[in-house]
């Protein structure tokens, strides 16, 4: 009887501890990749199927999230100045985060050692811009304009989906029954995130297959290169933290003091890999820190939708890492296209564990001409869960410090003892 209870508790523990499952899966995958390399390579199909499942929900998730994000701001029309200042600040910080990561990825080249295109005989020319394509800014803008409603939703042009979602949202705000329509989309959003949660349950299996195939094809040295990638991304995040600290000092407060004030929420978010799990607590803590309720109630939710700095750093590093691993030639037009795509697409992924991976999938799907192969996500699948916590912490740092900065700039801050 005791044995049965222990087995039941262990089973329940492993079902709840997705992170532990992924760790065990990665360790087993490394062992299989080293000992049975020829068979391990064949496991790549499992990772590919997992990525296809992720691709399945990208378009509806992005469309519904944007609709809800735009419509949610209807009640804040009276505070246009605060909204404008908030969005400008968050977008500037997102640009800073992306540029920092671009710099470190160019300088340290963590993906250049893979040579996947060379190793697997892949013709990287198919990832160059199509014939007649300039890959420039004008083509990027043209790529964003949807040709038809249903064709856009059924297609793979994610930039057009985003534009369609914004137009659709503005149209919703013009009708009288806005609440009913928004309620429908809220339910739809819940359904799609449930789908992602269901797909995420098999992520340990996918991680096992992905790391097995990577080690089997590239050798044990692949682990060193993946570790190097994690290090470069970590350096990017630490650099961003330093910049946030400096900006906070400029506005007359210490970001470190704020982090101490929300240390419990930081630890919970780190443990759950979801910043949404501490959203109500953060709103309360920011008020007790000195921010007015008016500012907190608008700025923090807006930050959750538009200021995911950790996610921006991750998707930038991940996209360039895959480009380097496949030896895909990039010039200034391609880098500009990637930069603009990241700024547009890397929004609204705060709510769910693993959403950074979904966002990176969306970035690659949105790139004009799909110049970076989405199949390259298999390289990062085995280590994604290890980077999730760092993304969440950086997102919270960016949003909470940003809220205090906006409050101080609006004279809506009183330091509490």
PDB file of C-alpha atoms in Angstrom, residues 6 73 99 145 147 156 173 223 249:
ATOM      1  CA  UNK A   6       4.753   6.619  -3.220  1.00  0.00           C
ATOM      2  CA  UNK A  73      -7.364  50.174 -24.755  1.00  0.00           C
ATOM      3  CA  UNK A  99      20.238  46.198 -30.948  1.00  0.00           C
ATOM      4  CA  UNK A 145      -0.500  44.592 -46.855  1.00  0.00           C
ATOM      5  CA  UNK A 147      -4.587  40.816 -50.232  1.00  0.00           C
ATOM      6  CA  UNK A 156       1.759  32.089 -44.050  1.00  0.00           C
ATOM      7  CA  UNK A 173     -14.293  49.649 -31.826  1.00  0.00           C
ATOM      8  CA  UNK A 223      26.517  20.954 -26.740  1.00  0.00           C
ATOM      9  CA  UNK A 249      19.184  56.203 -11.803  1.00  0.00           C
TER      10      UNK A 249
END
